[in-house]
XYZ file of C-alpha atoms in Angstrom:
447
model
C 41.637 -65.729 -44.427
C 44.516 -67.662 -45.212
C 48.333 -66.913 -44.635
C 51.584 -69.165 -44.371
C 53.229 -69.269 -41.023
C 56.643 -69.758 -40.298
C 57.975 -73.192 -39.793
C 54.760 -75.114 -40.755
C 53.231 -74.163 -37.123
C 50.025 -74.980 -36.368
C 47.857 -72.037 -37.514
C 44.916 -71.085 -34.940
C 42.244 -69.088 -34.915
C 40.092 -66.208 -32.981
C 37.321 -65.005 -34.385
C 35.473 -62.239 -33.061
C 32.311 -61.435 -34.098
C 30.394 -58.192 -33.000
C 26.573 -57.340 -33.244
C 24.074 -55.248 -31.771
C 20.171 -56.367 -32.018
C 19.568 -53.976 -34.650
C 22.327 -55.633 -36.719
C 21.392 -58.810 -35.776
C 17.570 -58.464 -36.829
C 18.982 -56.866 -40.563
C 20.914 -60.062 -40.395
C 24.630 -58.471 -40.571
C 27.786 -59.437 -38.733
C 30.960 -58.348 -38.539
C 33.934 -60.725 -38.074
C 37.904 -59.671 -37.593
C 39.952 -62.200 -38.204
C 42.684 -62.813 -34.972
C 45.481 -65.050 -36.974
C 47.882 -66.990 -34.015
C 51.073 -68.754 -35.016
C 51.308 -71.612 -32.121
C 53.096 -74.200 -30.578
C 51.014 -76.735 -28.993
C 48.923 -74.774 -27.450
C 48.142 -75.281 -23.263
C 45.083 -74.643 -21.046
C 45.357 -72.224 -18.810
C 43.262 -70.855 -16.147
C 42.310 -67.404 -18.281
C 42.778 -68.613 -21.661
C 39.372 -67.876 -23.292
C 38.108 -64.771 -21.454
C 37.528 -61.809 -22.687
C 36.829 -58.620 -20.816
C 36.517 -54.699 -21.823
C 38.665 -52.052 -20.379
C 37.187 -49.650 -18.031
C 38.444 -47.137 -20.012
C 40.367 -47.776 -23.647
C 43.795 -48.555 -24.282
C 43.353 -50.320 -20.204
C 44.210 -46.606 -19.226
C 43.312 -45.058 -15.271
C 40.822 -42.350 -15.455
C 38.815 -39.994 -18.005
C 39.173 -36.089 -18.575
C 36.458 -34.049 -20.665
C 37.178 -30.174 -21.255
C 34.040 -28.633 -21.864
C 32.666 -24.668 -22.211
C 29.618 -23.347 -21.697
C 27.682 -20.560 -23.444
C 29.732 -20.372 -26.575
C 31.610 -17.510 -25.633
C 34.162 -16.027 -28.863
C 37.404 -16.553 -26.799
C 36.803 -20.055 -25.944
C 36.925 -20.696 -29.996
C 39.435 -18.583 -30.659
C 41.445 -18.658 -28.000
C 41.056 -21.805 -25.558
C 40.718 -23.833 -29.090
C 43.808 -23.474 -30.994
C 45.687 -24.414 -27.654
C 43.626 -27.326 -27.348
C 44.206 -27.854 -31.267
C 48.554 -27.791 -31.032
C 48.381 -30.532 -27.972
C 45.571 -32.392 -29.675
C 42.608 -32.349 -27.034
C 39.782 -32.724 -27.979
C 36.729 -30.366 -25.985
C 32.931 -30.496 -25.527
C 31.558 -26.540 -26.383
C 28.125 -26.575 -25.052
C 26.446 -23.414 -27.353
C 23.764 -21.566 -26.678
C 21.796 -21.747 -30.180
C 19.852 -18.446 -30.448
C 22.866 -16.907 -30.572
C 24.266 -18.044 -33.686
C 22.742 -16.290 -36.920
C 20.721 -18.496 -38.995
C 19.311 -20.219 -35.868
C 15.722 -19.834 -34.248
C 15.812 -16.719 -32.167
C 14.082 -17.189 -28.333
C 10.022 -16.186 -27.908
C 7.629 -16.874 -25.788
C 4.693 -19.266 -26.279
C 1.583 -19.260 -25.261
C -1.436 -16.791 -24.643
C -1.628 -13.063 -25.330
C 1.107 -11.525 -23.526
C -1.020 -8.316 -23.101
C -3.527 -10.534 -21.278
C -1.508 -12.192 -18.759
C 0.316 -8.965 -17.788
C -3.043 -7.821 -17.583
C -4.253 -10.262 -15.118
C -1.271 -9.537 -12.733
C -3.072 -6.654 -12.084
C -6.010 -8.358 -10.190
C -4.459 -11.577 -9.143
C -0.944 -12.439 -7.543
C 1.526 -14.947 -8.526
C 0.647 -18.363 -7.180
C 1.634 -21.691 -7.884
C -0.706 -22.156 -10.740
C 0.071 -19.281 -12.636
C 4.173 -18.909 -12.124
C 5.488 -20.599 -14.608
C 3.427 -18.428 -17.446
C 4.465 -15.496 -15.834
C 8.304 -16.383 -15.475
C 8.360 -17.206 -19.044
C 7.009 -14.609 -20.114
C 8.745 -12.103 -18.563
C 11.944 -12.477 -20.044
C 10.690 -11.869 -23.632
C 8.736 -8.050 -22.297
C 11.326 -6.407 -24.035
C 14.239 -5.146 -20.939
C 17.508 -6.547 -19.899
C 16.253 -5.970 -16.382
C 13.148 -7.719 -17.124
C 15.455 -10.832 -18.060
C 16.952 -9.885 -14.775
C 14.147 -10.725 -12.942
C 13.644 -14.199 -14.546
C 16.891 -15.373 -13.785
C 16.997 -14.582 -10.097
C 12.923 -15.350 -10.126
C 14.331 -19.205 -11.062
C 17.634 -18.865 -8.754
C 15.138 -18.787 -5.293
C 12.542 -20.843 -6.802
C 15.740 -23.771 -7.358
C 16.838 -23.163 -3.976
C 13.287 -23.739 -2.261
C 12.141 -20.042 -1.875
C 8.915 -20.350 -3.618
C 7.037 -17.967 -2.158
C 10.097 -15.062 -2.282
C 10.414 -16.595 -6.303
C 6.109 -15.259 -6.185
C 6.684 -12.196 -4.756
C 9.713 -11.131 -6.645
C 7.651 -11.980 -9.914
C 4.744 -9.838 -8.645
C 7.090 -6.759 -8.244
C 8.469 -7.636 -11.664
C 4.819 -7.306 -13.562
C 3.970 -4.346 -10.815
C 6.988 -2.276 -12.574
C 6.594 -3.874 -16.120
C 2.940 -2.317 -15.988
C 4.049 1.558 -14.357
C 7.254 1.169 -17.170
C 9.729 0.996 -14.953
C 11.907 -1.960 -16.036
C 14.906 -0.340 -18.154
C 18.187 -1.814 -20.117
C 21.172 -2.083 -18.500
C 24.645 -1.188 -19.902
C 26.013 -4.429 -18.315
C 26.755 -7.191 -20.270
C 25.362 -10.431 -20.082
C 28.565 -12.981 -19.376
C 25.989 -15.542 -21.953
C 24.904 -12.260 -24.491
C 27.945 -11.292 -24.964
C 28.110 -9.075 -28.413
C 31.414 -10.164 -29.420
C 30.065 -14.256 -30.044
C 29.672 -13.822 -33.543
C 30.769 -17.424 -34.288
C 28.548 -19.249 -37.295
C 27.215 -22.600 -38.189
C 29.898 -22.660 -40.641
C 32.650 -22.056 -38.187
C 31.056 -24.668 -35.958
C 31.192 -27.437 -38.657
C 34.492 -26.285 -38.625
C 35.323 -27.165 -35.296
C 33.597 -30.147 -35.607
C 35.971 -31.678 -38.094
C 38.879 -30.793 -36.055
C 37.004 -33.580 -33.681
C 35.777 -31.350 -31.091
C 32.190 -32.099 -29.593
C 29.506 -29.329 -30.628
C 26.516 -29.545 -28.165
C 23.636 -28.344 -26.871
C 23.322 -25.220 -23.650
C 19.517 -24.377 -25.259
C 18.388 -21.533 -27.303
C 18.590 -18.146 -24.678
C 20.183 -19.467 -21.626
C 16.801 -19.559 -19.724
C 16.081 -21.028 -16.055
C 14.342 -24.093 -17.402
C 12.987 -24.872 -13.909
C 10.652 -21.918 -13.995
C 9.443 -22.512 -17.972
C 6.429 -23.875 -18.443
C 5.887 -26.750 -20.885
C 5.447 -25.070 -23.979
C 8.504 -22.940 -23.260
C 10.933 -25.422 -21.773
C 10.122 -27.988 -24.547
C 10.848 -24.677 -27.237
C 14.402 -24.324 -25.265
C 15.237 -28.279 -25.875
C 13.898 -29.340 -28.466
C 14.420 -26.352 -31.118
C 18.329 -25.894 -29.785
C 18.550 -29.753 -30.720
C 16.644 -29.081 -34.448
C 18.946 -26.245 -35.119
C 22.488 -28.306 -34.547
C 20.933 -31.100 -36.318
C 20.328 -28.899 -39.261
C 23.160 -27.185 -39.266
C 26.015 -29.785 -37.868
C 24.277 -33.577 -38.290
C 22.530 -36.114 -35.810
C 25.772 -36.965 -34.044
C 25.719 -33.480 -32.640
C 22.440 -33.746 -30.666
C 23.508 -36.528 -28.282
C 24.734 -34.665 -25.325
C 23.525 -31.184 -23.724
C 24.129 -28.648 -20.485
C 20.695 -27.047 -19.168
C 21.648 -24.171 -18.253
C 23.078 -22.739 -14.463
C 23.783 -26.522 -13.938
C 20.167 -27.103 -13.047
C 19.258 -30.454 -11.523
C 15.593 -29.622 -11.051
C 13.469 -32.872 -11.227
C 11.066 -31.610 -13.871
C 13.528 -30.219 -16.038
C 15.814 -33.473 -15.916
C 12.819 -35.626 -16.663
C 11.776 -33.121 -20.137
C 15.539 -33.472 -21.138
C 16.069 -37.173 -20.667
C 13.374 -37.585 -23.445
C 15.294 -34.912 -25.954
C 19.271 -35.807 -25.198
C 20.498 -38.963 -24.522
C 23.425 -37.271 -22.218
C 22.669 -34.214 -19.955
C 26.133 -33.071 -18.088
C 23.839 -32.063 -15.632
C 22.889 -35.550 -13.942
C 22.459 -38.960 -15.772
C 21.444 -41.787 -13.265
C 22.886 -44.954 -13.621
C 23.286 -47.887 -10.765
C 27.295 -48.449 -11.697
C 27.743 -44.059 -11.321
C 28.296 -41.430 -9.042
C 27.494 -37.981 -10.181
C 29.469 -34.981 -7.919
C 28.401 -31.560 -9.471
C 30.354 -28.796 -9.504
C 28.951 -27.733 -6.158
C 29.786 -30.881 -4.373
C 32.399 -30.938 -1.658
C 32.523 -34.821 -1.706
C 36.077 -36.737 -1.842
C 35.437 -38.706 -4.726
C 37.990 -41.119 -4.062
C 35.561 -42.648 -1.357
C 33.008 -43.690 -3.811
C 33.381 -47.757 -4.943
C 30.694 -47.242 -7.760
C 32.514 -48.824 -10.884
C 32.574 -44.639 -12.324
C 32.279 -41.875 -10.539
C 32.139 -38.460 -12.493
C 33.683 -35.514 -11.073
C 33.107 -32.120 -12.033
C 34.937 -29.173 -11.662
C 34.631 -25.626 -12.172
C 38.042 -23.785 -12.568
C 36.800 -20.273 -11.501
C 38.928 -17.853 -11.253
C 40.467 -17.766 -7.892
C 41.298 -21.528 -7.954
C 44.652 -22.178 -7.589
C 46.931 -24.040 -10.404
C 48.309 -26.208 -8.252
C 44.445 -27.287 -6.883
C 43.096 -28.010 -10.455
C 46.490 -30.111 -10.769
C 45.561 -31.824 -8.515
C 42.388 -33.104 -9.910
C 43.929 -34.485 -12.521
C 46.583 -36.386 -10.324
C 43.575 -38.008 -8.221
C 41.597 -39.130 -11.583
C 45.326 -40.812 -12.587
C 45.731 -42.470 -9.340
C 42.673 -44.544 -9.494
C 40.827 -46.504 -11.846
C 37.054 -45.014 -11.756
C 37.178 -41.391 -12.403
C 36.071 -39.228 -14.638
C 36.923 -35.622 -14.299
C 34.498 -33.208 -16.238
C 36.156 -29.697 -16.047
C 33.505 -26.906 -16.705
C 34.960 -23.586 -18.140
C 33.298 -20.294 -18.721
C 35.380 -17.127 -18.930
C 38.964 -16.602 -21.742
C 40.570 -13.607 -20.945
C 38.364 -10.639 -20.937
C 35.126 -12.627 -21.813
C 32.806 -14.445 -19.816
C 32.271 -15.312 -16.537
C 34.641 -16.414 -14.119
C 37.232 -16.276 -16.669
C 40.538 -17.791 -17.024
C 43.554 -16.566 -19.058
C 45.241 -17.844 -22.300
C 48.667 -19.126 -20.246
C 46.703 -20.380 -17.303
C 44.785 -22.472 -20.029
C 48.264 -23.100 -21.829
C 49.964 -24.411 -18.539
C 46.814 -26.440 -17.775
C 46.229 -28.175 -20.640
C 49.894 -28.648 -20.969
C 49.730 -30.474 -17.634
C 46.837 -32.906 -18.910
C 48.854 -33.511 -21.871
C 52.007 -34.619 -20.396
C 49.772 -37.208 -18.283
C 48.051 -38.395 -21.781
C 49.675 -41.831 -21.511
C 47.540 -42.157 -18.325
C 44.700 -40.773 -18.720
C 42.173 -40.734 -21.805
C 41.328 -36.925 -22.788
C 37.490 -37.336 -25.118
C 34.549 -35.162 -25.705
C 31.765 -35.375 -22.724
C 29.760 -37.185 -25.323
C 32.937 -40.101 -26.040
C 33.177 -40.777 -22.720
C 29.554 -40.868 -21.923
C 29.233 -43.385 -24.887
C 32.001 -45.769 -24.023
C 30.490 -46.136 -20.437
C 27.328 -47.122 -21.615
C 28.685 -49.480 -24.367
C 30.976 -51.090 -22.170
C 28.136 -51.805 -19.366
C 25.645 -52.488 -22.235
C 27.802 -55.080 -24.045
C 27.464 -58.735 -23.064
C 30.834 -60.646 -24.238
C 31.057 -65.063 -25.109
C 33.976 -65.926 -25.101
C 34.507 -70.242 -26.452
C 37.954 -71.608 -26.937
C 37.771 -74.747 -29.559
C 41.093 -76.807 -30.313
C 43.170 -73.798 -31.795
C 40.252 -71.393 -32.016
C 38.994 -68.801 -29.741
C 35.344 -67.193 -30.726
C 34.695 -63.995 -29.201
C 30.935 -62.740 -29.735
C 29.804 -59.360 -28.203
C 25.942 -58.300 -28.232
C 24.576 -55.052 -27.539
C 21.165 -53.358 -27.184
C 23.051 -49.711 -27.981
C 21.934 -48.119 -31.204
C 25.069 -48.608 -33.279
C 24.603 -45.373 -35.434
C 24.555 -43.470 -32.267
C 26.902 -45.448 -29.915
C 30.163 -45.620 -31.932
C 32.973 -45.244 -29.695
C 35.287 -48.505 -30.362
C 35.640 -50.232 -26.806
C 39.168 -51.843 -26.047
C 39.090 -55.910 -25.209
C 41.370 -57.894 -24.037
C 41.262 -61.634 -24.828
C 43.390 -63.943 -22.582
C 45.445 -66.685 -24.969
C 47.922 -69.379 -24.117
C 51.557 -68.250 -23.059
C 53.452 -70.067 -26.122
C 51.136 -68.023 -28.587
C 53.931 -65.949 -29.787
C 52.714 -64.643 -33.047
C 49.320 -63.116 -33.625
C 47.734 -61.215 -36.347
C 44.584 -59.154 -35.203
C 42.487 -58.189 -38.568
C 45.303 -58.652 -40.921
C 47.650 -56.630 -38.491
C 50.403 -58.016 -36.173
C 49.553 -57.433 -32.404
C 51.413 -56.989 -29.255
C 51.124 -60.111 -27.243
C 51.022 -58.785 -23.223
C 50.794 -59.502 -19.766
C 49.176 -58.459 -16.459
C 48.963 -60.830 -13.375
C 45.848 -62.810 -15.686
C 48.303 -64.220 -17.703
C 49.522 -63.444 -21.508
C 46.662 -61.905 -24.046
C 45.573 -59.330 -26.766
C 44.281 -55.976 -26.883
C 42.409 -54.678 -29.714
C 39.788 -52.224 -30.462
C 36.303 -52.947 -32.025
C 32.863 -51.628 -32.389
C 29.540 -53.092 -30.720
């Protein structure tokens, strides 16, 4: 790339060059071209080092909206607000609910012979997790009843109550006692009639379409057949219907952390909201009372549930403590619009919220769950050279991250000499800086 410079300067150079493994085994590289109009040139103590952002554009903290369930009014409603302040949201959507998409079953052996066998022999550990998946497909709302609070005490260590309750469920399935309710189910909601083709929709407004599973179930108490039917055929239908892109992140449901379920969804998603390990992050879950300002893990992701009776002025305040420091990432879970859902808020609360986030934009990056999730593990994955030769400054970044998948653009910063007063980064002019390393660039490029 040539191009005259003004006065007959000296013309330097930085090249940066970016590859992942894959890339680099198909033998392709990509180079942008940093053009630098200089004087003479001095060493400094930075010059030559490179570094990414914790988070891009070098700004404080992180804020993903998401929604579970896929409720109407969080499409129609909480969407076109996010739409006019351009913020972006993750919608975690319960599959089975969506015409076109597999429906929920059961799989396994002849229902009529295991609710035959509770008869004769009680619920034990060896036989609980048949019986709790079955139940919810015997043909009752109540009957679903029972499987959800059947998985509520068996998460919260009351096995043997989680037995007995599943034992009275199968004694009154047998005598026909289990019945429909007239109550609706906050995630069955009749009204959430949205379709694959409004999801693509929503989609290419840039919103994040994700897995919550195909019914809604209490993974913990599926067994394999069943849980592995909830994951993996939630994850075929979005693929099918919305692209690959769409199956990276997911939300099992009730916010489960259970050890079995986590360890059946890290092999189907590469993101669970739920709980993602990592050495450089610390996970608070919606439940957690913890301060996490008091964490010095590089990120620390903070969720939040904005139920009902929260005040304004305490979810404002989350997003003031994720601006104020330089590792979090607030992940704000909503349910409920208006009259639908659970725990629901209303169309100005949402409007005054989001507003708030908005006006703090400059601060704060506002991305999809999935974005976020990304750029954190691109950033930690990507190992950066950095060489500095006469007027020349090589950057080279490597990567083990599937590019196709990982393709959030990371921010650098590359430190140059103080007199470099002109510089051109891929054909464009860019801002020269500085912080209290000395002058340098900021640009944004791919792993």
């Amino acid at each position: 790339y040539k191009r005259s410079c003004f006065r007959n300067d000296r013309i330097s150079y930085i090249v940066l060059s970016t590859y992942s493994m894959t890339q680099l085994r198909n033998h392709l590289l990509l180079l942008l071209f940093l053009i630098v109009v200089s004087c003479n040139p001095e060493k400094e103590e930075n010059v030559a080092t490179t570094i990414i952002t914790k988070w891009p554009d070098d700004k404080r903290g992180a804020v993903s909206i998401t929604y579970d369930d896929g409720i109407i009014n969080q499409l129609t409603v909480a969407r076109p607000i996010m739409n006019r302040m351009g913020l972006p949201g993750t919608f975690f959507i319960i599959t089975g609910k969506v015409e076109g998409a597999a429906q929920g079953k059961f799989i396994g052996r002849s229902p009529e012979d295991i609710i035959a066998e509770t008869a004769n022999e009680k619920t034990r550990e060896d036989n609980f997790f048949e019986r709790a998946s079955l139940i919810a497909f015997t043909g009752t709302t109540e009957a679903v009843d029972y499987h959800s609070r059947a998985g509520s005490l068996y998460e919260s260590g009351r096995v043997k109550e989680a037995h007995a309750l599943m034992d009275e469920a199968y004694v009154r399935l047998r005598k026909g006692e289990l019945k429909n309710s007239d109550e609706v189910v906050f995630h069955d909601n009749k009204e959430d009639t949205t379709s694959w083709e409004d999801y693509r929709r929503y989609a290419a407004e840039g919103h994040e379409i994700a897995s919550h599973t195909v019914t809604h179930a209490r993974l913990a108490v599926l067994d394999e057949p069943n849980l592995l039917y909830e994951l993996e055929q939630s994850k075929k239908d979005i693929e099918e219907n919305l692209g690959f892109e769409y199956t990276f992140s997911v939300e099992c449901p009730y916010g489960t952390e259970n050890e079995r379920v986590m360890e059946y969804a890290y092999d189907v998603y590469p993101a669970l909201r739920n709980r993602m390990p990592a050495p450089y992050l610390a996970e608070l879950n919606r439940g957690s009372d913890a301060d996490p300002t008091t964490f010095e893990k590089e990120y620390v992701q903070w969720q939040r549930g904005p139920l009902t009776d929260i005040s304004m002025d305490e979810m404002k305040s989350w997003v003031d403590i994720t601006g104020e420091h330089d590792n979090i990432w607030l992940v704000l879970v909503f349910h409920g619009v208006n009259e639908f859902g659970w725990e629901p808020r209303t169309d100005e609360e949402l409007e005054e919220y989001f507003s708030y986030i908005k006006d703090r934009e400059a601060n704060l990056w506002v991305a999809t769950f999935g974005d976020v999730t990304k750029y954190i593990r691109e950033r930690k994955d990507a190992v950066v050279e950095t060489s500095l030769s006469g007027t020349e400054i090589e950057v080279n970044i490597k990567s083990t991250l599937f590019p196709v998948m990982y393709n959030v653009p990371l921010t650098f910063k590359t430190y140059v000499p103080s007199d470099w007063k002109r510089i051109l980064v891929d054909g464009k002019e860019a801002e020269v800086m500085n912080d209290s390393l000395g002058a340098y660039v900021m640009y944004l490029s791919l792993i």
